[in-house]
mmCIF file of C-alpha atoms and ligand atoms in Angstrom:
data_model
loop_
_atom_site.group_PDB
_atom_site.id
_atom_site.type_symbol
_atom_site.label_atom_id
_atom_site.label_comp_id
_atom_site.label_asym_id
_atom_site.label_seq_id
_atom_site.Cartn_x
_atom_site.Cartn_y
_atom_site.Cartn_z
ATOM 1 C CA MET A 15 50.092 -41.197 -24.061
ATOM 2 C CA THR A 16 50.884 -41.116 -20.366
ATOM 3 C CA ALA A 17 48.130 -40.057 -17.974
ATOM 4 C CA LYS A 18 48.328 -36.462 -16.813
ATOM 5 C CA LYS A 19 50.163 -36.201 -13.503
ATOM 6 C CA PRO A 20 48.440 -34.634 -10.504
ATOM 7 C CA ARG A 21 49.819 -31.250 -9.539
ATOM 8 C CA LEU A 22 51.875 -30.294 -6.471
ATOM 9 C CA LEU A 23 52.704 -26.808 -5.237
ATOM 10 C CA THR A 24 54.828 -25.570 -2.372
ATOM 11 C CA GLY A 25 57.553 -23.024 -1.747
ATOM 12 C CA ASP A 26 59.639 -20.853 0.514
ATOM 13 C CA THR A 27 59.987 -17.233 1.527
ATOM 14 C CA PRO A 28 63.337 -15.731 0.517
ATOM 15 C CA THR A 29 64.369 -14.541 3.988
ATOM 16 C CA GLY A 30 67.646 -16.493 4.031
ATOM 17 C CA ARG A 31 68.961 -19.844 2.886
ATOM 18 C CA LEU A 32 67.419 -23.281 3.204
ATOM 19 C CA HIS A 33 68.103 -25.154 6.449
ATOM 20 C CA LEU A 34 67.643 -28.622 7.941
ATOM 21 C CA GLY A 35 64.076 -27.768 8.969
ATOM 22 C CA HIS A 36 63.189 -27.218 5.328
ATOM 23 C CA TRP A 37 64.918 -30.454 4.434
ATOM 24 C CA VAL A 38 62.906 -32.717 6.754
ATOM 25 C CA GLY A 39 59.787 -30.533 6.670
ATOM 26 C CA SER A 40 59.346 -30.297 2.931
ATOM 27 C CA ILE A 41 62.350 -30.627 0.577
ATOM 28 C CA GLU A 42 62.832 -34.384 1.077
ATOM 29 C CA ASN A 43 59.204 -34.905 0.077
ATOM 30 C CA ARG A 44 59.518 -32.633 -2.932
ATOM 31 C CA ILE A 45 62.483 -34.551 -4.272
ATOM 32 C CA ALA A 46 60.762 -37.895 -3.695
ATOM 33 C CA LEU A 47 57.572 -36.733 -5.453
ATOM 34 C CA GLN A 48 59.158 -35.074 -8.514
ATOM 35 C CA ASP A 49 58.278 -37.963 -10.824
ATOM 36 C CA GLN A 50 54.794 -38.691 -9.546
ATOM 37 C CA TYR A 51 53.571 -35.084 -9.626
ATOM 38 C CA GLU A 52 53.772 -32.072 -11.889
ATOM 39 C CA CYS A 53 55.699 -29.954 -9.362
ATOM 40 C CA PHE A 54 55.677 -26.171 -8.913
ATOM 41 C CA PHE A 55 57.996 -24.490 -6.403
ATOM 42 C CA ILE A 56 57.344 -20.838 -5.640
ATOM 43 C CA ILE A 57 59.886 -18.457 -4.141
ATOM 44 C CA ALA A 58 57.567 -16.054 -2.325
ATOM 45 C CA ASN A 59 59.559 -12.813 -2.575
ATOM 46 C CA MET A 60 56.535 -10.554 -2.074
ATOM 47 C CA HIS A 61 56.014 -12.208 1.310
ATOM 48 C CA ALA A 62 59.612 -11.467 2.268
ATOM 49 C CA PHE A 63 58.699 -7.769 2.022
ATOM 50 C CA THR A 64 56.183 -8.189 4.870
ATOM 51 C CA THR A 65 59.004 -8.307 7.424
ATOM 52 C CA ARG A 66 61.964 -6.748 5.587
ATOM 53 C CA MET A 67 60.649 -4.194 3.145
ATOM 54 C CA GLU A 68 63.671 -1.999 3.826
ATOM 55 C CA LYS A 69 66.088 -4.662 2.551
ATOM 56 C CA PRO A 70 65.422 -5.240 -1.159
ATOM 57 C CA ASP A 71 69.056 -6.230 -1.841
ATOM 58 C CA GLU A 72 68.895 -8.960 0.767
ATOM 59 C CA ILE A 73 65.609 -10.270 -0.616
ATOM 60 C CA ARG A 74 67.054 -10.346 -4.128
ATOM 61 C CA GLN A 75 70.114 -12.252 -2.930
ATOM 62 C CA SER A 76 67.929 -14.647 -0.983
ATOM 63 C CA VAL A 77 65.803 -15.434 -4.055
ATOM 64 C CA LEU A 78 69.007 -16.508 -5.805
ATOM 65 C CA ASP A 79 70.192 -18.378 -2.711
ATOM 66 C CA ILE A 80 66.986 -20.370 -2.399
ATOM 67 C CA ALA A 81 66.892 -21.209 -6.107
ATOM 68 C CA THR A 82 70.536 -22.329 -5.856
ATOM 69 C CA ASP A 83 69.686 -24.395 -2.759
ATOM 70 C CA TYR A 84 66.805 -26.063 -4.648
ATOM 71 C CA LEU A 85 69.101 -27.097 -7.469
ATOM 72 C CA ALA A 86 71.801 -28.274 -5.052
ATOM 73 C CA ALA A 87 69.306 -30.273 -2.997
ATOM 74 C CA GLY A 88 68.191 -32.166 -6.091
ATOM 75 C CA ILE A 89 65.219 -30.324 -7.532
ATOM 76 C CA ASP A 90 65.563 -30.913 -11.248
ATOM 77 C CA PRO A 91 64.414 -28.025 -13.482
ATOM 78 C CA LYS A 92 63.790 -30.476 -16.327
ATOM 79 C CA ARG A 93 61.125 -32.215 -14.277
ATOM 80 C CA SER A 94 59.934 -29.459 -11.912
ATOM 81 C CA THR A 95 59.090 -25.794 -12.299
ATOM 82 C CA MET A 96 60.674 -23.231 -9.965
ATOM 83 C CA PHE A 97 59.736 -19.571 -10.220
ATOM 84 C CA VAL A 98 59.545 -16.227 -8.412
ATOM 85 C CA GLN A 99 56.180 -15.092 -7.024
ATOM 86 C CA SER A 100 56.373 -11.478 -8.258
ATOM 87 C CA ASP A 101 56.729 -12.749 -11.840
ATOM 88 C CA ILE A 102 53.165 -14.119 -11.644
ATOM 89 C CA PRO A 103 50.699 -11.183 -11.806
ATOM 90 C CA ALA A 104 47.656 -13.461 -11.502
ATOM 91 C CA ILE A 105 48.601 -14.120 -7.856
ATOM 92 C CA PRO A 106 48.033 -10.580 -6.496
ATOM 93 C CA GLU A 107 44.850 -10.303 -8.579
ATOM 94 C CA LEU A 108 43.478 -13.468 -7.025
ATOM 95 C CA THR A 109 44.647 -12.294 -3.577
ATOM 96 C CA PHE A 110 42.345 -9.279 -3.793
ATOM 97 C CA PHE A 111 39.282 -11.352 -4.636
ATOM 98 C CA PHE A 112 40.149 -14.042 -2.061
ATOM 99 C CA SER A 113 40.583 -11.446 0.699
ATOM 100 C CA MET A 114 36.810 -10.877 0.505
ATOM 101 C CA LEU A 115 36.199 -14.520 1.373
ATOM 102 C CA ILE A 116 38.099 -14.449 4.680
ATOM 103 C CA PRO A 117 36.463 -12.717 7.652
ATOM 104 C CA TYR A 118 38.930 -10.401 9.411
ATOM 105 C CA PRO A 119 38.509 -12.015 12.885
ATOM 106 C CA ARG A 120 39.158 -15.410 11.275
ATOM 107 C CA LEU A 121 42.498 -14.123 9.994
ATOM 108 C CA MET A 122 43.472 -12.758 13.400
ATOM 109 C CA ARG A 123 42.778 -16.127 15.028
ATOM 110 C CA ASN A 124 45.319 -17.825 12.742
ATOM 111 C CA PRO A 125 47.796 -19.322 15.274
ATOM 112 C CA THR A 126 50.773 -19.152 12.882
ATOM 113 C CA ILE A 127 50.256 -15.414 12.500
ATOM 114 C CA LYS A 128 50.165 -15.049 16.292
ATOM 115 C CA ASP A 129 53.343 -17.160 16.677
ATOM 116 C CA GLU A 130 55.175 -15.194 14.003
ATOM 117 C CA ILE A 131 54.229 -11.855 15.575
ATOM 118 C CA ARG A 132 55.598 -13.153 18.905
ATOM 119 C CA ASP A 133 58.706 -15.061 17.696
ATOM 120 C CA LYS A 134 59.837 -12.453 15.171
ATOM 121 C CA GLY A 135 59.301 -9.681 17.755
ATOM 122 C CA LEU A 136 56.924 -7.738 15.490
ATOM 123 C CA GLY A 137 54.978 -6.297 18.452
ATOM 124 C CA ASP A 138 52.038 -4.253 17.193
ATOM 125 C CA ASN A 139 54.130 -2.437 14.663
ATOM 126 C CA TYR A 140 53.861 -4.758 11.686
ATOM 127 C CA PRO A 141 52.668 -3.443 8.336
ATOM 128 C CA PHE A 142 49.129 -3.988 7.072
ATOM 129 C CA GLY A 143 50.682 -6.165 4.359
ATOM 130 C CA PHE A 144 51.892 -8.650 6.972
ATOM 131 C CA LEU A 145 48.284 -9.656 7.584
ATOM 132 C CA LEU A 146 47.753 -9.920 3.863
ATOM 133 C CA TYR A 147 50.423 -12.573 3.388
ATOM 134 C CA PRO A 148 48.333 -15.610 4.466
ATOM 135 C CA VAL A 149 45.695 -14.513 1.940
ATOM 136 C CA GLY A 150 48.452 -14.127 -0.624
ATOM 137 C CA GLN A 151 49.526 -17.632 0.212
ATOM 138 C CA VAL A 152 46.006 -18.897 -0.464
ATOM 139 C CA ALA A 153 46.381 -17.353 -3.928
ATOM 140 C CA ASP A 154 49.893 -18.831 -4.387
ATOM 141 C CA VAL A 155 48.378 -22.253 -3.892
ATOM 142 C CA LEU A 156 45.031 -21.936 -5.624
ATOM 143 C CA ALA A 157 46.499 -20.218 -8.715
ATOM 144 C CA PHE A 158 47.908 -23.653 -9.525
ATOM 145 C CA ARG A 159 44.889 -25.727 -8.462
ATOM 146 C CA PRO A 160 47.197 -28.405 -7.033
ATOM 147 C CA GLU A 161 46.216 -31.653 -5.408
ATOM 148 C CA ILE A 162 48.817 -31.676 -2.657
ATOM 149 C CA VAL A 163 50.967 -29.179 -0.800
ATOM 150 C CA PRO A 164 53.986 -30.591 1.105
ATOM 151 C CA VAL A 165 54.789 -28.272 4.049
ATOM 152 C CA GLY A 166 55.867 -28.123 7.691
ATOM 153 C CA GLU A 167 53.403 -28.022 10.582
ATOM 154 C CA ASP A 168 53.419 -24.216 10.899
ATOM 155 C CA GLN A 169 51.700 -24.028 7.516
ATOM 156 C CA ILE A 170 48.647 -26.079 8.525
ATOM 157 C CA PRO A 171 46.555 -23.032 9.556
ATOM 158 C CA HIS A 172 47.353 -21.328 6.225
ATOM 159 C CA LEU A 173 46.383 -24.443 4.303
ATOM 160 C CA GLU A 174 43.178 -24.715 6.320
ATOM 161 C CA MET A 175 42.362 -21.163 5.205
ATOM 162 C CA THR A 176 43.158 -22.198 1.634
ATOM 163 C CA ARG A 177 40.646 -25.026 1.920
ATOM 164 C CA GLU A 178 38.026 -22.664 3.357
ATOM 165 C CA VAL A 179 38.500 -20.121 0.585
ATOM 166 C CA ALA A 180 38.290 -22.845 -2.073
ATOM 167 C CA ARG A 181 35.039 -24.202 -0.604
ATOM 168 C CA ARG A 182 33.546 -20.741 -0.328
ATOM 169 C CA PHE A 183 34.547 -19.699 -3.852
ATOM 170 C CA ASN A 184 33.124 -22.922 -5.278
ATOM 171 C CA GLN A 185 29.882 -22.439 -3.350
ATOM 172 C CA LEU A 186 29.459 -18.718 -4.099
ATOM 173 C CA TYR A 187 30.536 -18.534 -7.704
ATOM 174 C CA CYS A 188 30.334 -22.071 -9.109
ATOM 175 C CA ASN A 189 27.050 -23.001 -7.425
ATOM 176 C CA VAL A 190 28.446 -26.035 -5.645
ATOM 177 C CA ASP A 191 26.210 -27.240 -2.830
ATOM 178 C CA SER A 192 27.604 -26.467 0.646
ATOM 179 C CA HIS A 193 27.087 -30.071 1.784
ATOM 180 C CA THR A 194 29.521 -31.359 -0.830
ATOM 181 C CA GLU A 195 32.357 -33.526 0.453
ATOM 182 C CA ASP A 196 35.827 -32.045 -0.024
ATOM 183 C CA LYS A 197 36.883 -34.670 -2.547
ATOM 184 C CA ASP A 198 33.811 -34.001 -4.742
ATOM 185 C CA TYR A 199 34.060 -30.216 -5.295
ATOM 186 C CA LEU A 200 35.629 -30.473 -8.747
ATOM 187 C CA LYS A 201 33.200 -33.166 -9.897
ATOM 188 C CA LYS A 202 30.315 -30.943 -8.819
ATOM 189 C CA GLY A 203 31.558 -28.091 -11.019
ATOM 190 C CA GLY A 204 33.845 -26.203 -8.619
ATOM 191 C CA LEU A 205 36.958 -24.442 -9.914
ATOM 192 C CA PHE A 206 39.259 -24.989 -6.953
ATOM 193 C CA PRO A 207 40.288 -28.340 -5.419
ATOM 194 C CA ILE A 208 40.219 -28.672 -1.636
ATOM 195 C CA VAL A 209 43.954 -29.290 -1.267
ATOM 196 C CA ASP A 210 45.610 -31.986 0.840
ATOM 197 C CA VAL A 211 48.527 -31.175 3.121
ATOM 198 C CA LYS A 212 51.498 -33.519 3.090
ATOM 199 C CA LEU A 213 53.619 -33.175 6.201
ATOM 200 C CA GLY A 214 57.288 -34.116 6.243
ATOM 201 C CA ARG A 215 59.142 -36.549 8.504
ATOM 202 C CA ALA A 216 59.633 -33.710 10.981
ATOM 203 C CA ARG A 217 56.593 -31.570 11.299
ATOM 204 C CA ARG A 218 58.505 -28.908 13.163
ATOM 205 C CA LEU A 219 62.239 -29.310 13.618
ATOM 206 C CA VAL A 220 63.563 -27.299 16.562
ATOM 207 C CA GLY A 221 66.438 -24.860 16.295
ATOM 208 C CA ILE A 222 69.851 -25.217 17.936
ATOM 209 C CA THR A 223 69.346 -22.558 20.623
ATOM 210 C CA GLY A 224 67.652 -22.879 24.006
ATOM 211 C CA PRO A 225 63.981 -22.368 24.881
ATOM 212 C CA ASP A 226 62.166 -19.019 24.824
ATOM 213 C CA ALA A 227 60.843 -17.207 27.917
ATOM 214 C CA HIS A 228 57.904 -19.642 28.058
ATOM 215 C CA GLY A 229 60.167 -22.711 28.067
ATOM 216 C CA ASN A 230 59.356 -23.728 24.497
ATOM 217 C CA LEU A 231 62.031 -24.710 22.022
ATOM 218 C CA LEU A 232 61.613 -22.504 18.958
ATOM 219 C CA LYS A 233 61.289 -24.006 15.513
ATOM 220 C CA MET A 234 64.367 -23.859 13.328
ATOM 221 C CA SER A 235 63.826 -20.765 11.243
ATOM 222 C CA LYS A 236 65.780 -18.670 8.774
ATOM 223 C CA SER A 237 64.856 -15.527 10.670
ATOM 224 C CA LEU A 238 65.683 -16.677 14.199
ATOM 225 C CA ASN A 239 69.431 -17.278 13.974
ATOM 226 C CA ASN A 240 69.053 -20.872 15.149
ATOM 227 C CA ALA A 241 69.494 -22.830 11.919
ATOM 228 C CA ILE A 242 71.987 -25.208 10.343
ATOM 229 C CA PHE A 243 71.915 -24.405 6.629
ATOM 230 C CA LEU A 244 72.183 -26.794 3.696
ATOM 231 C CA SER A 245 75.037 -24.543 2.545
ATOM 232 C CA ASP A 246 77.070 -24.652 5.811
ATOM 233 C CA ASP A 247 80.604 -25.982 5.448
ATOM 234 C CA PRO A 248 81.901 -28.728 7.779
ATOM 235 C CA ASP A 249 83.650 -26.243 10.111
ATOM 236 C CA THR A 250 80.509 -24.157 10.495
ATOM 237 C CA ILE A 251 78.428 -27.268 11.161
ATOM 238 C CA ALA A 252 80.960 -28.395 13.790
ATOM 239 C CA LYS A 253 80.928 -24.979 15.503
ATOM 240 C CA LYS A 254 77.135 -24.853 15.547
ATOM 241 C CA VAL A 255 76.765 -28.382 16.908
ATOM 242 C CA ARG A 256 79.398 -27.792 19.606
ATOM 243 C CA ALA A 257 77.491 -24.694 20.737
ATOM 244 C CA MET A 258 74.116 -26.422 20.455
ATOM 245 C CA TYR A 259 71.746 -26.271 23.412
ATOM 246 C CA THR A 260 71.429 -29.613 25.248
ATOM 247 C CA ASP A 261 70.466 -30.444 28.842
ATOM 248 C CA PRO A 262 71.392 -27.350 30.880
ATOM 249 C CA LYS A 263 71.238 -29.260 34.188
ATOM 250 C CA ARG A 264 73.968 -31.637 33.132
ATOM 251 C CA LEU A 265 77.349 -30.285 34.185
ATOM 252 C CA LYS A 266 79.604 -33.257 33.471
ATOM 253 C CA ALA A 267 79.493 -36.444 31.377
ATOM 254 C CA THR A 268 78.708 -38.637 34.387
ATOM 255 C CA ASP A 269 75.576 -36.666 35.389
ATOM 256 C CA PRO A 270 72.316 -38.321 34.285
ATOM 257 C CA GLY A 271 70.873 -36.371 31.342
ATOM 258 C CA THR A 272 67.446 -35.743 29.866
ATOM 259 C CA VAL A 273 66.859 -36.925 26.312
ATOM 260 C CA GLU A 274 63.356 -35.508 25.854
ATOM 261 C CA ASN A 275 63.189 -32.008 24.400
ATOM 262 C CA ASN A 276 66.936 -32.045 23.963
ATOM 263 C CA PRO A 277 67.985 -30.828 20.479
ATOM 264 C CA LEU A 278 71.064 -33.076 20.559
ATOM 265 C CA TRP A 279 68.864 -36.185 20.621
ATOM 266 C CA ILE A 280 66.085 -34.727 18.510
ATOM 267 C CA PHE A 281 68.707 -34.234 15.790
ATOM 268 C CA HIS A 282 70.180 -37.708 16.233
ATOM 269 C CA GLU A 283 66.724 -39.260 15.981
ATOM 270 C CA MET A 284 65.963 -37.248 12.871
ATOM 271 C CA PHE A 285 69.220 -37.528 10.945
ATOM 272 C CA ASN A 286 71.372 -40.383 12.267
ATOM 273 C CA PRO A 287 70.755 -43.493 10.136
ATOM 274 C CA ASP A 288 72.331 -45.710 12.853
ATOM 275 C CA GLU A 289 69.182 -46.168 14.916
ATOM 276 C CA LYS A 290 70.784 -48.804 17.136
ATOM 277 C CA TRP A 291 73.573 -46.424 18.159
ATOM 278 C CA VAL A 292 71.021 -43.687 18.854
ATOM 279 C CA ALA A 293 68.826 -45.907 21.054
ATOM 280 C CA GLU A 294 71.816 -47.237 23.029
ATOM 281 C CA SER A 295 73.418 -43.830 23.386
ATOM 282 C CA GLU A 296 70.223 -42.215 24.610
ATOM 283 C CA GLU A 297 70.132 -44.853 27.334
ATOM 284 C CA ARG A 298 73.764 -44.131 28.201
ATOM 285 C CA TYR A 299 72.994 -40.402 28.273
ATOM 286 C CA ARG A 300 70.174 -40.979 30.737
ATOM 287 C CA ASN A 301 72.595 -42.920 32.945
ATOM 288 C CA GLY A 302 75.483 -40.511 32.693
ATOM 289 C CA ALA A 303 77.553 -42.882 30.563
ATOM 290 C CA ILE A 304 78.169 -40.748 27.472
ATOM 291 C CA GLY A 305 79.292 -37.136 27.316
ATOM 292 C CA ASP A 306 77.807 -34.317 25.264
ATOM 293 C CA VAL A 307 81.163 -34.032 23.518
ATOM 294 C CA GLU A 308 81.060 -37.600 22.178
ATOM 295 C CA ALA A 309 77.404 -37.415 21.139
ATOM 296 C CA LYS A 310 78.002 -34.076 19.442
ATOM 297 C CA LYS A 311 81.039 -35.400 17.608
ATOM 298 C CA LYS A 312 78.898 -38.180 16.184
ATOM 299 C CA LEU A 313 76.177 -35.693 15.216
ATOM 300 C CA ILE A 314 78.710 -33.516 13.393
ATOM 301 C CA ASP A 315 79.743 -36.549 11.287
ATOM 302 C CA VAL A 316 76.098 -37.374 10.527
ATOM 303 C CA LEU A 317 75.197 -33.820 9.474
ATOM 304 C CA VAL A 318 78.344 -33.297 7.415
ATOM 305 C CA ALA A 319 77.598 -36.556 5.553
ATOM 306 C CA LEU A 320 74.111 -35.247 4.718
ATOM 307 C CA ILE A 321 74.994 -31.640 3.903
ATOM 308 C CA GLU A 322 78.428 -31.850 2.271
ATOM 309 C CA PRO A 323 77.249 -33.429 -1.041
ATOM 310 C CA ILE A 324 74.538 -30.743 -1.282
ATOM 311 C CA ARG A 325 77.093 -28.021 -0.581
ATOM 312 C CA GLN A 326 79.478 -29.414 -3.183
ATOM 313 C CA ARG A 327 76.738 -29.353 -5.832
ATOM 314 C CA ARG A 328 75.847 -25.850 -4.670
ATOM 315 C CA LEU A 329 79.390 -24.606 -5.303
ATOM 316 C CA VAL A 330 78.914 -25.488 -8.980
ATOM 317 C CA PHE A 331 75.585 -23.615 -9.314
ATOM 318 C CA GLU A 332 76.918 -20.642 -7.313
ATOM 319 C CA LYS A 333 79.368 -19.964 -10.118
ATOM 320 C CA GLU A 334 76.500 -19.667 -12.618
ATOM 321 C CA PRO A 335 73.955 -17.153 -11.301
ATOM 322 C CA GLU A 336 72.914 -16.343 -14.891
ATOM 323 C CA GLU A 337 72.003 -19.982 -15.400
ATOM 324 C CA VAL A 338 69.928 -19.943 -12.188
ATOM 325 C CA LEU A 339 68.114 -16.774 -13.324
ATOM 326 C CA LYS A 340 67.392 -18.383 -16.683
ATOM 327 C CA ILE A 341 65.834 -21.394 -14.945
ATOM 328 C CA LEU A 342 63.644 -19.019 -12.892
ATOM 329 C CA ARG A 343 62.539 -17.099 -15.990
ATOM 330 C CA GLU A 344 61.651 -20.259 -17.862
ATOM 331 C CA GLY A 345 59.820 -21.441 -14.756
ATOM 332 C CA ALA A 346 57.828 -18.199 -14.613
ATOM 333 C CA GLU A 347 56.723 -18.715 -18.194
ATOM 334 C CA LYS A 348 55.341 -22.187 -17.416
ATOM 335 C CA ALA A 349 53.818 -20.993 -14.147
ATOM 336 C CA ASN A 350 52.147 -17.987 -15.815
ATOM 337 C CA ALA A 351 50.460 -20.223 -18.382
ATOM 338 C CA ILE A 352 48.656 -22.045 -15.574
ATOM 339 C CA ALA A 353 48.060 -19.127 -13.205
ATOM 340 C CA ASN A 354 46.636 -16.988 -16.033
ATOM 341 C CA GLU A 355 44.281 -19.760 -16.989
ATOM 342 C CA THR A 356 43.120 -19.987 -13.357
ATOM 343 C CA LEU A 357 42.593 -16.219 -13.169
ATOM 344 C CA HIS A 358 40.685 -16.234 -16.435
ATOM 345 C CA LEU A 359 38.388 -18.997 -15.153
ATOM 346 C CA ALA A 360 37.989 -17.364 -11.739
ATOM 347 C CA LYS A 361 36.913 -14.087 -13.364
ATOM 348 C CA LYS A 362 34.509 -15.963 -15.599
ATOM 349 C CA TYR A 363 32.886 -17.656 -12.598
ATOM 350 C CA MET A 364 32.756 -14.295 -10.786
ATOM 351 C CA LYS A 365 31.110 -12.816 -13.893
ATOM 352 C CA GLN A 366 33.913 -10.259 -14.321
ATOM 353 C CA ASN A 367 35.120 -11.384 -17.754
ATOM 354 C CA PHE A 368 34.441 -8.306 -19.864
HETATM 355 P P1 ATP B 11 60.997 -17.509 8.167
HETATM 356 O O1 ATP B 11 61.814 -17.509 9.436
HETATM 357 O O2 ATP B 11 61.329 -16.373 7.274
HETATM 358 O O3 ATP B 11 59.532 -17.677 8.408
HETATM 359 P P2 ATP B 11 61.218 -20.311 7.729
HETATM 360 O O4 ATP B 11 62.524 -20.876 8.154
HETATM 361 O O5 ATP B 11 60.044 -20.477 8.620
HETATM 362 O O6 ATP B 11 61.482 -18.792 7.385
HETATM 363 P P3 ATP B 11 59.587 -20.605 5.406
HETATM 364 O O7 ATP B 11 60.064 -20.117 4.088
HETATM 365 O O8 ATP B 11 58.635 -19.770 6.169
HETATM 366 O O9 ATP B 11 60.881 -20.885 6.299
HETATM 367 O O10 ATP B 11 58.983 -22.065 5.239
HETATM 368 C C1 ATP B 11 59.167 -22.857 4.073
HETATM 369 C C2 ATP B 11 58.677 -24.266 4.291
HETATM 370 O O11 ATP B 11 59.529 -24.968 5.198
HETATM 371 C C3 ATP B 11 57.266 -24.359 4.914
HETATM 372 O O12 ATP B 11 56.613 -25.467 4.359
HETATM 373 C C4 ATP B 11 57.557 -24.593 6.369
HETATM 374 O O13 ATP B 11 56.500 -25.272 7.012
HETATM 375 C C5 ATP B 11 58.785 -25.478 6.289
HETATM 376 N N1 ATP B 11 59.593 -25.313 7.496
HETATM 377 C C6 ATP B 11 60.229 -24.194 7.875
HETATM 378 N N2 ATP B 11 60.858 -24.381 9.039
HETATM 379 C C7 ATP B 11 60.615 -25.677 9.406
HETATM 380 C C8 ATP B 11 60.993 -26.483 10.524
HETATM 381 N N3 ATP B 11 61.770 -25.986 11.491
HETATM 382 N N4 ATP B 11 60.547 -27.769 10.579
HETATM 383 C C9 ATP B 11 59.774 -28.268 9.589
HETATM 384 N N5 ATP B 11 59.386 -27.563 8.504
HETATM 385 C C10 ATP B 11 59.796 -26.277 8.414
HETATM 386 MG MG1 MG B 12 58.206 -19.348 8.184
#
């Protein structure tokens, strides 16, 4: 018999299609870890309702899009389990109990929540449920009691909350001593592991548009109209790269340019396998010896080489939405077996197993 593999959980909100930020932030890691871990990938459709509750059709389409992107990117349903959040009733049940373990001011200090309210222009008019989503995410993770969670940098505050809830639950309901080291909670009789975060090669890939009013480059995001998608065709990639924000002070190819904080070079560093060319060209850019046009042309080639095989595989899956739905349903069955077991145990520890 082979030893039981450790478990991994991560996922995406269906608010659009997968983009290059997902690729370097999380998907690359998922594909690399498929054999070492028992992998669960959640499509968090309930969380999509927090910002677009009036668009159920779009959310439905996006669930299918993300599942299709997973398959095209190389997530193998024979080895990994992909499923839709709302098919797992144990998650909202756990969310309710977990929400008691998070002080309200603690939630409001979560920097990712603050950033999202600002960057998505939510003002003070977001629904109550928006604040519930990080708690829901704690339940998404803990329902599977995974060892690691591969995510981008913006998820660190949510994962920190997950770790806090797990410690608190274990202390309150499983009588684990509060001085226990994170790695020892399970050994000491706790139900929930204190999960590890695994960050991708890019912790936070920037988008292709210019900085916000505060001079910061925004992260590439499905919702911000600044993404290159894993499903973009070569023409679309070329158009996006040609329009990409670079050094605004540089008016012609012979002007010295700035490499730092310049998406053109951030993307080359991240995706161009020819490191020598990148290093030399950055030097030429600084000295006004290479134009944006030439550097962008090269970047288009690099991105098309990465994305086109994914897009080609996607075209095959796109023709079989029924097959994709079947994979999601089978995934939900496997996911429910584990999440229900977690809920059952959690209720037992909370003395609510009647
Ligand atoms: P939304 O705009 O709806 O928030 P998103 O593009 O931020 O969408 P999510 O579904 O929220 O995507 O995130 C899914 C995963 O991808 C998370 O682990 C997140 O950290 C990671 N991720 C998203 N954008 C980036 C990025 N630009 N760089 C690195 N990782 C990213
Ligand atoms: Mg996000």
